[in-house]
Amino acid sequence: MSMDTLIQRIVQTQNPTVVGLDPMLEYIPEHIVSEAFAKAGEGLAGAAEAVWRFNTEIIDAICDIVPAVKPQAAYYERLGWQGVRILYETIAYAHKKGMYVITDGKRNDIGSTMEAYAAAHLGRVKLGQKECEPFGADALTVNGYLGSDGIKPLLAICREYDKGIFVLVKTSNPSSGELQDRLIDTKPVYEVMGGMCEAWGQEVMGRHGYSAVGAVVGATYPDQLRALREKLPHTFFLVPGYGAQGGGAADVAGAFDRRGLGAVINNSRGIITAWKKTPDGVRDHAKAARQAALAMKEDILSYLGSIAL
Amino acid sequence: MSMDTLIQRIVQTQNPTVVGLDPMLEYIPEHIVSEAFAKAGEGLAGAAEAVWRFNTEIIDAICDIVPAVKPQAAYYERLGWQGVRILYETIAYAHKKGMYVITDGKRNDIGSTMEAYAAAHLGRVKLGQKECEPFGADALTVNGYLGSDGIKPLLAICREYDKGIFVLVKTSNPSSGELQDRLIDTKPVYEVMGGMCEAWGQEVMGRHGYSAVGAVVGATYPDQLRALREKLPHTFFLVPGYGAQGGGAADVAGAFDRRGLGAVINNSRGIITAWKKTPDGVRDHAKAARQAALAMKEDILSYLGSIAL
């Protein structure tokens, strides 16, 4: 249950990172885009084709050294239903290559609507005599502003299908404090939300000390990250903000427990657009992504030593 | 700009309501589902086909008396990319029939990712030489937990394409108070969020006293709804919770200003599953939906008299 599958992949690869697949066309080498437009036409279908080719090449290049990918739903929706189809195909391809998949959708709603999101992204639906897996990710990011009614339907799916969620707690953006740092009694909102994650997680504990309810905590607030690691001992962290947003390995070191577990650090543009800063990157963007992923792993492991259960 | 288009449709139809299109297969008459399965196969494609036929029949039946529809993204994602395609088709069909469309997606993220959501649901994207409209709704529900970084990219799109957003402020569910009612200094979280809506809205004011930044405020908390109407004079309300969730016309009366404007009341299951409670409803679910929509209009207008600019 829970984050166990992700934890096992992290230990196998000795790499607590996840590569964000956030494919804007300007992140994709020109020749891939023009071939895709030639094949499927300029527009949504052609752009989706370019993203598909780009994603599969990135996945091929990193699947043996990186435990997980995190497609960001917004970039797929930006290409209409044609793009959303490629989200589905990308998840299936990453699974075929043995990777753990976190759909970054920050979904939120209540009751039967949240059940629909949970079934969509993590579960299965029965339609006539057929059972279908609409998207089939392993974990989903969610927003807890609506309280337990928005989270409980997910816990049922986490239990039934062995999946996980990451609840937004302290996000990496500059304005995250406008609400999240405001005090409720003596605690900031993000700590209240973190406490709810610990409580929700009690129902879905895994074998390695972490529950199925993780939290998103930004690398750009290292003090809060370290403090939350202490306060939320059963909550696995998904940490955005490393790389392009300014966080470094020193900033994320506090996210880990003494085993080197407890967090997975995301990098999107720093990996998938690494080709732009590499001699010959245009011709081999996938190799550039692999090298950037290895450099990030080394950078973070320099603080952790090794990762062991 | 802003909510002006919605306001004009409300005045034209003298009807401040929106019909939620939340299509679970069990909400759709059996003969439609079996015909769709026969045509497109049991599974995601067949279910999407059933939803498409159901939605168009509902829209045909209500488009002259109801100003707006609100498809809930979760129910389309639950049917995979095939369902998301029907979300796109439904929006286009409702537009053809003159209706205002609010996509209920409760999207949230930051910076370039929020720009991607904004372009996806409300804007346009340039792909090669072609400009495409990925989903093309008129308004989108969003979650403001991430602060201004998550809302500002939407304001640019609202201004450029004359669109609106509805930010979650006080939701209709029982557990909404777990976070939203907690006090920051002396104000509940939902009031802080409401105040942010007023501030964001200043940049995108419309001609009728309301900005492009609306708020979601549940019918199930009538006292807070009335108090927020006073405190947020430029913020148009989208009000869920009427009907199936227990709110009645008396509960939503406080959402309106003295002109009978300021709010649009949602009803989903109460309209689209009205056929289940109607003699002969199976054979004419669309007529049952129309009658339920008319009854809801009368119910709410009994408190408002008429609606005038």
Coordinates of C-alpha atoms in Angstrom, one line a residue:
Chain A
M1 CA 0.0 0.0 0.0
S2 CA 0.8 3.6 -0.1
M3 CA 4.2 4.9 -1.1
D4 CA 5.9 1.5 -0.9
T5 CA 6.2 1.0 -4.6
L6 CA 7.8 4.4 -5.0
I7 CA 10.1 3.8 -2.1
Q8 CA 11.3 0.5 -3.5
R9 CA 12.0 2.1 -6.9
I10 CA 14.0 4.9 -5.1
V11 CA 16.1 2.3 -3.2
Q12 CA 16.7 0.2 -6.4
T13 CA 17.9 3.2 -8.4
Q14 CA 19.5 4.9 -5.3
N15 CA 17.8 8.1 -6.7
P16 CA 15.2 10.1 -4.8
T17 CA 14.2 12.2 -7.8
V18 CA 11.3 12.4 -10.2
V19 CA 11.4 14.0 -13.7
G20 CA 8.6 16.3 -14.5
L21 CA 7.2 15.9 -18.0
D22 CA 5.9 19.4 -18.7
P23 CA 6.1 19.5 -22.5
M24 CA 5.7 23.0 -24.0
L25 CA 6.5 23.0 -27.7
E26 CA 9.4 25.3 -27.1
Y27 CA 11.0 22.7 -24.9
I28 CA 11.0 20.2 -27.8
P29 CA 13.8 20.2 -30.5
E30 CA 12.6 21.8 -33.7
H31 CA 13.1 18.8 -35.9
I32 CA 10.7 16.7 -33.7
V33 CA 8.1 19.4 -33.9
S34 CA 8.3 19.8 -37.6
E35 CA 8.2 16.1 -38.3
A36 CA 5.2 15.8 -36.1
F37 CA 3.4 18.7 -37.8
A38 CA 4.3 17.0 -41.2
K39 CA 2.7 13.8 -40.0
A40 CA -0.4 15.0 -38.1
G41 CA -0.8 18.6 -39.2
E42 CA -0.1 21.9 -37.5
G43 CA -2.5 22.3 -34.6
L44 CA -3.5 20.2 -31.6
A45 CA -3.0 16.8 -33.1
G46 CA 0.4 17.6 -34.5
A47 CA 1.6 19.2 -31.3
A48 CA 0.3 16.2 -29.3
E49 CA 2.3 13.9 -31.7
A50 CA 5.5 15.9 -31.0
V51 CA 4.9 15.6 -27.2
W52 CA 4.4 11.9 -27.5
R53 CA 7.7 11.4 -29.4
F54 CA 9.6 13.7 -27.0
N55 CA 8.2 12.0 -23.9
T56 CA 9.0 8.5 -25.1
E57 CA 12.5 9.4 -25.9
I58 CA 13.0 11.0 -22.5
I59 CA 11.5 8.0 -20.8
D60 CA 13.7 5.6 -22.8
A61 CA 16.8 7.6 -21.7
I62 CA 16.1 7.8 -18.0
C63 CA 14.0 4.7 -17.0
D64 CA 16.9 2.7 -15.7
I65 CA 18.3 5.5 -13.5
V66 CA 15.2 7.6 -12.4
P67 CA 12.4 6.0 -10.4
A68 CA 9.5 8.1 -11.4
V69 CA 8.0 10.6 -13.9
K70 CA 5.5 13.4 -13.1
P71 CA 3.4 14.5 -16.1
Q72 CA 1.8 17.9 -15.3
A73 CA -1.8 17.7 -16.5
A74 CA -2.0 21.4 -17.5
Y75 CA 0.5 20.9 -20.4
Y76 CA -1.6 18.1 -21.8
E77 CA -4.9 19.9 -21.4
R78 CA -3.4 22.9 -23.2
L79 CA -3.4 20.6 -26.3
G80 CA -7.0 19.8 -25.9
W81 CA -8.4 16.2 -25.7
Q82 CA -5.7 15.3 -28.2
G83 CA -3.1 16.3 -25.6
V84 CA -5.0 14.4 -22.8
R85 CA -4.8 11.3 -25.0
I86 CA -1.0 11.7 -24.9
L87 CA -1.1 12.0 -21.1
Y88 CA -2.8 8.6 -21.1
E89 CA -0.3 7.1 -23.6
T90 CA 2.6 8.6 -21.7
I91 CA 1.5 7.0 -18.4
A92 CA 1.1 3.6 -20.1
Y93 CA 4.6 3.9 -21.8
A94 CA 6.3 4.9 -18.5
H95 CA 4.7 1.9 -16.8
K96 CA 5.9 -0.4 -19.6
K97 CA 9.4 0.9 -18.9
G98 CA 9.0 0.2 -15.1
M99 CA 8.6 3.7 -13.9
Y100 CA 6.3 5.0 -11.1
V101 CA 4.0 7.7 -12.4
I102 CA 2.7 10.7 -10.5
T103 CA 0.0 12.7 -12.3
D104 CA 0.4 16.3 -11.2
G105 CA -3.2 17.5 -11.5
K106 CA -3.9 19.2 -8.1
R107 CA -7.4 17.8 -8.3
N108 CA -10.0 18.7 -5.7
D109 CA -13.7 18.3 -5.2
I110 CA -16.1 16.6 -2.9
G111 CA -18.1 13.4 -2.5
S112 CA -19.1 11.7 -5.7
T113 CA -17.2 14.2 -7.8
M114 CA -14.0 13.5 -6.0
E115 CA -14.7 9.8 -6.4
A116 CA -14.9 10.4 -10.1
Y117 CA -11.5 12.1 -10.1
A118 CA -10.0 9.3 -8.0
A119 CA -11.4 6.6 -10.4
A120 CA -10.3 8.6 -13.4
H121 CA -6.6 9.1 -12.4
L122 CA -5.9 6.2 -10.0
G123 CA -8.7 3.6 -10.2
R124 CA -10.9 1.7 -12.6
V125 CA -14.5 2.1 -13.8
K126 CA -16.9 -0.5 -14.8
L127 CA -18.8 0.3 -18.0
G128 CA -21.2 -2.3 -19.2
Q129 CA -19.4 -5.6 -18.8
K130 CA -16.0 -4.1 -19.2
E131 CA -13.6 -2.7 -16.5
C132 CA -11.5 0.1 -17.8
E133 CA -8.5 2.1 -16.4
P134 CA -9.1 5.7 -17.6
F135 CA -5.6 7.0 -16.9
G136 CA -4.0 4.6 -14.5
A137 CA -1.4 6.7 -12.7
D138 CA 0.2 5.5 -9.4
A139 CA -0.3 8.7 -7.5
L140 CA -2.1 12.0 -8.0
T141 CA -1.4 15.5 -6.5
V142 CA -4.5 17.0 -4.8
N143 CA -5.6 20.2 -3.1
G144 CA -7.1 19.8 0.4
Y145 CA -8.9 23.2 0.7
L146 CA -12.2 21.4 0.8
G147 CA -11.3 19.3 3.8
S148 CA -11.9 15.6 4.5
D149 CA -14.8 15.3 2.1
G150 CA -12.3 15.9 -0.7
I151 CA -9.7 13.4 0.5
K152 CA -11.7 10.4 1.9
P153 CA -12.8 9.2 -1.6
L154 CA -9.2 9.0 -2.5
L155 CA -8.2 7.0 0.5
A156 CA -10.7 4.2 -0.6
I157 CA -9.0 4.1 -4.0
C158 CA -5.5 4.2 -2.5
R159 CA -6.4 1.2 -0.4
E160 CA -8.2 -0.8 -3.1
Y161 CA -5.6 -0.3 -5.9
D162 CA -2.4 0.4 -3.9
K163 CA -2.0 4.0 -4.9
G164 CA -0.9 7.3 -3.3
I165 CA -1.7 11.0 -3.2
F166 CA 0.3 14.1 -2.5
V167 CA -1.7 16.9 -0.8
L168 CA -0.5 20.5 -1.4
V169 CA 0.9 21.7 2.0
K170 CA 3.5 24.4 1.4
T171 CA 4.0 25.2 -2.3
S172 CA 7.2 26.5 -3.9
N173 CA 5.9 29.7 -5.3
P174 CA 6.6 33.3 -4.0
S175 CA 3.0 34.0 -3.1
S176 CA 2.4 30.7 -1.4
G177 CA 2.5 32.5 2.0
E178 CA -0.5 34.7 1.2
L179 CA -2.7 32.0 2.6
Q180 CA -0.4 29.2 3.6
D181 CA 1.7 31.1 6.1
R182 CA -1.2 32.9 7.8
L183 CA -1.7 31.8 11.4
I184 CA -4.6 29.7 12.7
D185 CA -4.2 30.1 16.5
T186 CA -0.4 29.8 16.6
K187 CA 0.1 27.5 13.6
P188 CA 0.5 28.5 10.0
V189 CA -2.2 27.2 7.6
Y190 CA 0.4 24.9 5.9
E191 CA 1.0 23.2 9.3
V192 CA -2.7 22.7 9.8
M193 CA -2.9 21.1 6.4
G194 CA 0.2 19.0 7.2
G195 CA -1.5 17.8 10.3
M196 CA -4.5 16.7 8.4
C197 CA -2.3 14.7 6.1
E198 CA -0.9 12.8 9.1
A199 CA -4.4 12.1 10.3
W200 CA -5.7 11.0 6.9
G201 CA -2.7 8.8 6.5
Q202 CA -3.3 6.7 9.6
E203 CA -5.9 4.7 7.6
V204 CA -3.5 3.9 4.8
M205 CA -0.1 3.1 6.4
G206 CA 2.5 1.3 4.3
R207 CA 5.3 -1.1 5.4
H208 CA 8.2 1.4 5.4
G209 CA 6.9 4.0 7.8
Y210 CA 5.0 6.2 5.3
S211 CA 1.3 6.4 4.5
A212 CA -0.4 6.7 1.1
V213 CA -1.0 10.4 1.9
G214 CA 2.0 12.4 0.9
A215 CA 2.5 16.2 0.9
V216 CA 3.8 18.7 -1.6
V217 CA 6.4 20.9 0.1
G218 CA 8.5 23.3 -1.9
A219 CA 12.3 23.3 -2.0
T220 CA 12.2 27.1 -2.0
Y221 CA 11.3 27.1 1.7
P222 CA 14.1 24.9 3.2
D223 CA 13.4 25.9 6.9
Q224 CA 9.8 24.9 6.7
L225 CA 10.7 21.8 4.8
R226 CA 13.1 20.7 7.5
A227 CA 10.5 21.6 10.3
L228 CA 7.8 19.7 8.5
R229 CA 9.9 16.6 8.1
E230 CA 10.1 16.5 11.9
K231 CA 6.4 17.2 12.4
L232 CA 5.0 14.9 9.8
P233 CA 7.0 11.6 10.3
H234 CA 4.6 9.4 8.3
T235 CA 4.1 11.8 5.3
F236 CA 6.2 11.3 2.2
F237 CA 7.1 14.6 0.5
L238 CA 7.0 15.5 -3.2
V239 CA 9.4 18.5 -3.4
P240 CA 9.1 20.9 -6.3
G241 CA 11.3 23.9 -6.8
Y242 CA 14.8 22.3 -7.3
G243 CA 16.6 23.7 -10.3
A244 CA 14.7 26.2 -12.4
Q245 CA 12.8 27.6 -9.4
G246 CA 16.1 28.2 -7.5
G247 CA 16.3 25.4 -4.9
G248 CA 19.5 23.4 -4.6
A249 CA 20.6 20.1 -2.9
A250 CA 21.4 21.9 0.3
D251 CA 17.8 23.3 0.3
V252 CA 16.2 19.9 0.0
A253 CA 18.5 17.9 2.3
G254 CA 16.1 18.6 5.2
A255 CA 13.3 16.8 3.4
F256 CA 14.8 13.3 4.1
D257 CA 14.8 11.1 7.1
R258 CA 17.9 9.3 8.4
R259 CA 17.6 6.5 6.0
G260 CA 17.6 8.9 3.0
L261 CA 13.9 8.3 2.5
G262 CA 10.9 10.5 3.0
A263 CA 11.0 12.6 -0.1
V264 CA 11.2 12.6 -3.9
I265 CA 12.7 15.7 -5.5
N266 CA 11.2 16.9 -8.7
N267 CA 12.9 18.6 -11.6
S268 CA 11.1 19.4 -14.9
R269 CA 12.7 22.0 -17.1
G270 CA 16.2 21.3 -15.7
I271 CA 16.0 17.8 -17.2
I272 CA 13.8 18.0 -20.2
T273 CA 15.3 21.2 -21.6
A274 CA 18.9 20.3 -20.7
W275 CA 19.6 19.8 -24.4
K276 CA 19.4 23.6 -24.9
K277 CA 22.5 24.0 -22.8
T278 CA 24.4 21.0 -24.1
P279 CA 26.8 21.1 -27.2
D280 CA 25.0 18.9 -29.7
G281 CA 21.9 18.8 -27.5
V282 CA 19.6 19.5 -30.4
R283 CA 20.7 16.2 -32.0
D284 CA 20.5 14.2 -28.8
H285 CA 18.1 15.8 -26.4
A286 CA 17.5 12.4 -24.6
K287 CA 21.2 11.9 -23.8
A288 CA 21.3 15.5 -22.4
A289 CA 18.3 14.7 -20.2
R290 CA 20.0 11.5 -19.0
Q291 CA 23.2 13.4 -18.1
A292 CA 21.2 16.1 -16.3
A293 CA 19.3 13.4 -14.4
L294 CA 22.6 11.8 -13.3
A295 CA 24.0 15.1 -12.3
M296 CA 21.0 15.8 -10.1
K297 CA 21.2 12.4 -8.5
E298 CA 24.9 12.9 -7.7
D299 CA 24.1 16.4 -6.3
I300 CA 21.4 15.1 -3.9
L301 CA 23.3 11.9 -3.0
S302 CA 26.3 14.0 -1.9
Y303 CA 24.1 15.0 1.1
L304 CA 22.5 11.6 1.7
G305 CA 25.3 9.1 1.2
S306 CA 23.1 6.1 0.4
I307 CA 19.5 5.2 0.7
A308 CA 18.5 2.1 2.6
L309 CA 15.3 0.6 3.9
Chain B
M1 CA -15.3 41.8 -19.8
S2 CA -15.8 39.6 -16.9
M3 CA -19.2 38.2 -15.9
D4 CA -21.1 40.6 -18.3
T5 CA -22.0 37.9 -20.8
L6 CA -23.3 35.7 -18.1
I7 CA -25.3 38.6 -16.6
Q8 CA -26.8 39.5 -19.9
R9 CA -27.9 35.9 -20.5
I10 CA -29.4 35.8 -16.9
V11 CA -31.4 39.0 -17.6
Q12 CA -32.6 37.7 -21.0
T13 CA -33.8 34.4 -19.6
Q14 CA -34.9 35.9 -16.2
N15 CA -33.2 32.9 -14.7
P16 CA -30.2 33.0 -12.4
T17 CA -29.5 29.3 -12.6
V18 CA -27.0 27.0 -14.2
V19 CA -27.5 23.3 -15.0
G20 CA -24.6 21.1 -14.0
L21 CA -23.7 18.4 -16.6
D22 CA -22.3 15.7 -14.4
P23 CA -23.0 12.6 -16.4
M24 CA -22.6 9.3 -14.6
L25 CA -23.9 6.4 -16.7
E26 CA -26.5 5.7 -14.0
Y27 CA -28.0 9.1 -14.7
I28 CA -28.6 8.3 -18.3
P29 CA -31.7 6.3 -19.5
E30 CA -30.9 2.7 -20.2
H31 CA -31.9 2.8 -23.9
I32 CA -29.4 5.6 -24.6
V33 CA -26.6 3.7 -22.9
S34 CA -27.3 0.4 -24.7
E35 CA -27.6 2.2 -28.1
A36 CA -24.3 3.9 -27.5
F37 CA -22.6 0.6 -26.4
A38 CA -24.0 -1.0 -29.5
K39 CA -22.5 1.8 -31.7
A40 CA -19.2 2.3 -30.0
G41 CA -18.6 -0.7 -27.9
E42 CA -18.8 -1.3 -24.1
G43 CA -16.1 0.7 -22.4
L44 CA -14.8 4.2 -22.5
A45 CA -15.7 5.1 -26.1
G46 CA -19.3 3.7 -25.8
A47 CA -19.8 5.5 -22.4
A48 CA -18.5 8.7 -23.9
E49 CA -21.0 8.3 -26.8
A50 CA -23.8 7.9 -24.3
V51 CA -22.8 11.0 -22.5
W52 CA -22.6 13.0 -25.7
R53 CA -26.1 12.0 -26.8
F54 CA -27.5 12.7 -23.3
N55 CA -25.8 16.1 -23.0
T56 CA -27.0 17.3 -26.4
E57 CA -30.6 16.3 -25.6
I58 CA -30.5 18.1 -22.3
I59 CA -29.0 21.2 -23.9
D60 CA -31.6 21.2 -26.7
A61 CA -34.3 21.0 -24.0
I62 CA -33.1 23.9 -21.8
C63 CA -31.1 26.3 -24.0
D64 CA -34.0 28.8 -24.4
I65 CA -34.8 29.0 -20.6
V66 CA -31.5 28.5 -18.8
P67 CA -28.5 30.8 -19.3
A68 CA -25.6 28.5 -18.6
V69 CA -24.4 24.9 -18.2
K70 CA -21.6 23.7 -16.0
P71 CA -19.9 20.5 -17.1
Q72 CA -17.9 19.0 -14.2
A73 CA -14.5 17.9 -15.5
A74 CA -14.2 15.0 -13.2
Y75 CA -17.1 13.1 -14.8
Y76 CA -15.5 13.4 -18.2
E77 CA -12.0 12.5 -17.0
R78 CA -13.6 9.4 -15.5
L79 CA -14.1 8.2 -19.0
G80 CA -10.5 8.8 -20.0
W81 CA -9.4 10.9 -23.0
Q82 CA -12.5 9.7 -24.8
G83 CA -14.6 11.4 -22.1
V84 CA -12.5 14.6 -22.2
R85 CA -13.2 14.7 -26.0
I86 CA -16.9 14.8 -25.1
L87 CA -16.2 17.7 -22.7
Y88 CA -14.8 19.6 -25.6
E89 CA -17.7 18.7 -27.9
T90 CA -20.3 19.5 -25.2
I91 CA -18.8 23.0 -24.7
A92 CA -18.9 23.6 -28.5
Y93 CA -22.5 22.4 -28.7
A94 CA -23.7 24.5 -25.8
H95 CA -22.1 27.5 -27.5
K96 CA -23.9 26.8 -30.7
K97 CA -27.1 26.8 -28.8
G98 CA -26.3 30.2 -27.2
M99 CA -25.4 29.0 -23.7
Y100 CA -22.7 30.3 -21.4
V101 CA -20.3 27.5 -20.3
I102 CA -18.6 27.2 -16.9
T103 CA -16.1 24.4 -16.8
D104 CA -16.0 23.1 -13.2
G105 CA -12.4 22.0 -12.9
K106 CA -11.2 23.6 -9.7
R107 CA -7.8 24.0 -11.4
N108 CA -4.9 25.4 -9.5
D109 CA -1.2 25.7 -10.0
I110 CA 1.4 28.5 -10.4
G111 CA 3.2 30.6 -13.0
S112 CA 3.6 28.9 -16.4
T113 CA 1.6 25.9 -15.4
M114 CA -1.4 28.0 -14.4
E115 CA -0.9 29.8 -17.8
A116 CA -1.2 26.4 -19.4
Y117 CA -4.5 25.7 -17.6
A118 CA -5.8 29.1 -18.5
A119 CA -5.0 28.8 -22.1
A120 CA -6.4 25.2 -22.1
H121 CA -9.8 26.0 -20.7
L122 CA -10.4 29.7 -21.5
G123 CA -7.8 30.8 -24.1
R124 CA -6.1 30.0 -27.3
V125 CA -2.8 28.5 -28.2
K126 CA -0.6 29.1 -31.2
L127 CA 0.8 25.8 -32.7
G128 CA 2.8 26.3 -35.8
Q129 CA 0.9 28.8 -37.9
K130 CA -2.4 27.7 -36.5
E131 CA -4.3 29.2 -33.5
C132 CA -6.4 26.7 -31.6
E133 CA -9.0 26.8 -28.9
P134 CA -8.3 23.6 -26.8
F135 CA -11.6 23.7 -24.8
G136 CA -13.0 27.2 -25.1
A137 CA -15.2 27.6 -22.0
D138 CA -16.4 31.0 -20.9
A139 CA -15.4 30.5 -17.2
L140 CA -13.5 28.1 -15.1
T141 CA -13.7 27.3 -11.4
V142 CA -10.3 27.5 -9.6
N143 CA -8.8 26.9 -6.2
G144 CA -6.8 29.8 -4.7
Y145 CA -4.8 27.9 -2.1
L146 CA -1.5 28.9 -3.9
G147 CA -2.2 32.6 -3.7
S148 CA -1.8 35.3 -6.4
D149 CA 0.8 33.3 -8.4
G150 CA -2.0 30.9 -9.2
I151 CA -4.6 33.5 -10.1
K152 CA -2.7 36.3 -12.0
P153 CA -2.1 34.1 -15.1
L154 CA -5.9 33.7 -15.3
L155 CA -6.6 37.5 -15.1
A156 CA -4.5 38.1 -18.2
I157 CA -6.6 35.5 -20.1
C158 CA -9.9 36.9 -18.7
R159 CA -8.9 40.4 -20.0
E160 CA -7.7 39.2 -23.4
Y161 CA -10.6 36.9 -24.2
D162 CA -13.4 38.3 -22.0
K163 CA -13.6 35.3 -19.7
G164 CA -14.3 34.7 -16.0
I165 CA -13.2 32.6 -13.1
F166 CA -14.9 31.4 -9.9
V167 CA -12.5 30.9 -7.0
L168 CA -13.5 28.4 -4.2
V169 CA -14.3 30.5 -1.1
K170 CA -16.8 28.6 1.0
T171 CA -17.7 25.2 -0.4
S172 CA -21.0 23.4 0.2
N173 CA -19.7 20.2 1.7
P174 CA -20.0 19.2 5.4
S175 CA -16.2 19.3 6.0
S176 CA -15.6 22.6 4.3
G177 CA -15.1 24.2 7.7
E178 CA -12.1 22.1 8.7
L179 CA -9.9 24.6 7.0
Q180 CA -12.2 27.3 5.6
D181 CA -13.9 28.2 8.9
R182 CA -10.6 28.4 10.9
L183 CA -9.7 31.9 12.1
I184 CA -6.8 33.9 10.8
D185 CA -6.7 36.8 13.3
T186 CA -10.4 37.3 13.6
K187 CA -11.4 36.3 10.1
P188 CA -12.3 32.8 8.9
V189 CA -10.1 31.5 6.1
Y190 CA -13.0 31.8 3.6
E191 CA -13.3 35.5 4.3
V192 CA -9.6 36.0 3.7
M193 CA -10.0 34.1 0.4
G194 CA -13.1 36.2 -0.4
G195 CA -11.1 39.4 0.3
M196 CA -8.4 38.2 -2.1
C197 CA -11.1 37.7 -4.8
E198 CA -12.2 41.4 -4.4
A199 CA -8.6 42.5 -4.7
W200 CA -7.9 40.4 -7.8
G201 CA -11.1 41.5 -9.3
Q202 CA -10.1 45.2 -9.3
E203 CA -8.0 44.6 -12.4
V204 CA -10.9 43.1 -14.4
M205 CA -14.0 45.0 -13.6
G206 CA -17.0 44.7 -15.9
R207 CA -19.8 47.1 -16.8
H208 CA -22.5 45.8 -14.4
G209 CA -20.6 46.1 -11.1
Y210 CA -19.0 42.7 -11.0
S211 CA -15.5 41.7 -11.9
A212 CA -14.2 38.7 -13.8
V213 CA -13.2 37.1 -10.5
G214 CA -16.2 35.3 -9.1
A215 CA -16.4 33.0 -6.0
V216 CA -17.9 29.6 -5.2
V217 CA -20.0 29.9 -2.1
G218 CA -22.3 27.0 -1.1
A219 CA -26.0 27.2 -0.6
T220 CA -25.7 24.9 2.4
Y221 CA -24.2 27.8 4.5
P222 CA -26.9 30.5 4.0
D223 CA -25.7 32.8 6.8
Q224 CA -22.2 33.0 5.4
L225 CA -23.6 33.4 1.9
R226 CA -25.6 36.5 3.0
A227 CA -22.7 37.9 4.9
L228 CA -20.3 37.4 2.0
R229 CA -22.8 39.1 -0.4
E230 CA -22.4 42.2 1.8
K231 CA -18.6 41.9 2.1
L232 CA -17.8 41.1 -1.5
P233 CA -19.8 43.6 -3.5
H234 CA -17.9 43.1 -6.8
T235 CA -17.7 39.3 -6.7
F236 CA -20.2 37.3 -8.6
F237 CA -21.2 34.0 -6.9
L238 CA -21.5 30.5 -8.3
V239 CA -23.7 28.7 -5.7
P240 CA -23.6 24.9 -5.5
G241 CA -25.7 22.9 -3.0
Y242 CA -29.2 23.7 -4.1
G243 CA -31.4 20.6 -4.6
A244 CA -29.6 17.3 -4.0
Q245 CA -27.2 18.7 -1.4
G246 CA -30.2 20.1 0.6
G247 CA -30.2 23.9 -0.1
G248 CA -33.5 25.5 -1.1
A249 CA -34.6 28.9 -2.5
A250 CA -34.7 30.5 0.9
D251 CA -31.1 29.4 1.5
V252 CA -29.8 31.1 -1.7
A253 CA -31.9 34.3 -1.5
G254 CA -29.1 36.0 0.4
A255 CA -26.7 35.5 -2.5
F256 CA -28.4 38.1 -4.7
D257 CA -28.1 41.9 -4.7
R258 CA -31.1 44.2 -4.9
R259 CA -31.3 43.9 -8.7
G260 CA -31.6 40.1 -8.4
L261 CA -28.1 39.8 -9.8
G262 CA -24.8 38.7 -8.1
A263 CA -25.3 35.0 -8.2
V264 CA -26.0 32.0 -10.4
I265 CA -27.4 28.9 -8.6
N266 CA -26.3 25.5 -9.8
N267 CA -28.3 22.3 -9.9
S268 CA -26.9 19.2 -11.4
R269 CA -28.6 15.9 -10.4
G270 CA -31.9 17.7 -9.6
I271 CA -32.2 18.6 -13.3
I272 CA -30.4 15.9 -15.3
T273 CA -31.9 13.0 -13.3
A274 CA -35.4 14.5 -13.0
W275 CA -36.6 11.8 -15.4
K276 CA -36.2 9.2 -12.7
K277 CA -39.0 10.8 -10.7
T278 CA -41.2 11.7 -13.6
P279 CA -44.0 9.4 -15.0
D280 CA -42.8 8.5 -18.5
G281 CA -39.4 10.1 -17.7
V282 CA -37.5 7.2 -19.2
R283 CA -39.0 8.0 -22.6
D284 CA -38.5 11.7 -22.4
H285 CA -35.7 12.6 -20.0
A286 CA -35.1 15.9 -21.8
K287 CA -38.6 17.1 -21.2
A288 CA -38.3 16.1 -17.5
A289 CA -35.1 18.2 -17.3
R290 CA -36.9 21.2 -18.8
Q291 CA -39.7 20.9 -16.4
A292 CA -37.3 20.6 -13.4
A293 CA -35.4 23.6 -14.7
L294 CA -38.6 25.7 -15.0
A295 CA -39.7 24.7 -11.5
M296 CA -36.3 25.7 -10.1
K297 CA -36.5 29.1 -11.9
E298 CA -39.9 29.7 -10.4
D299 CA -38.8 28.7 -7.0
I300 CA -35.9 31.1 -7.0
L301 CA -37.8 34.0 -8.7
S302 CA -40.5 33.8 -6.0
Y303 CA -37.9 35.4 -3.8
L304 CA -36.4 37.8 -6.3
G305 CA -39.4 39.1 -8.3
S306 CA -37.6 40.1 -11.5
I307 CA -34.0 40.6 -12.5
A308 CA -33.0 43.9 -14.0
L309 CA -29.8 45.7 -14.9

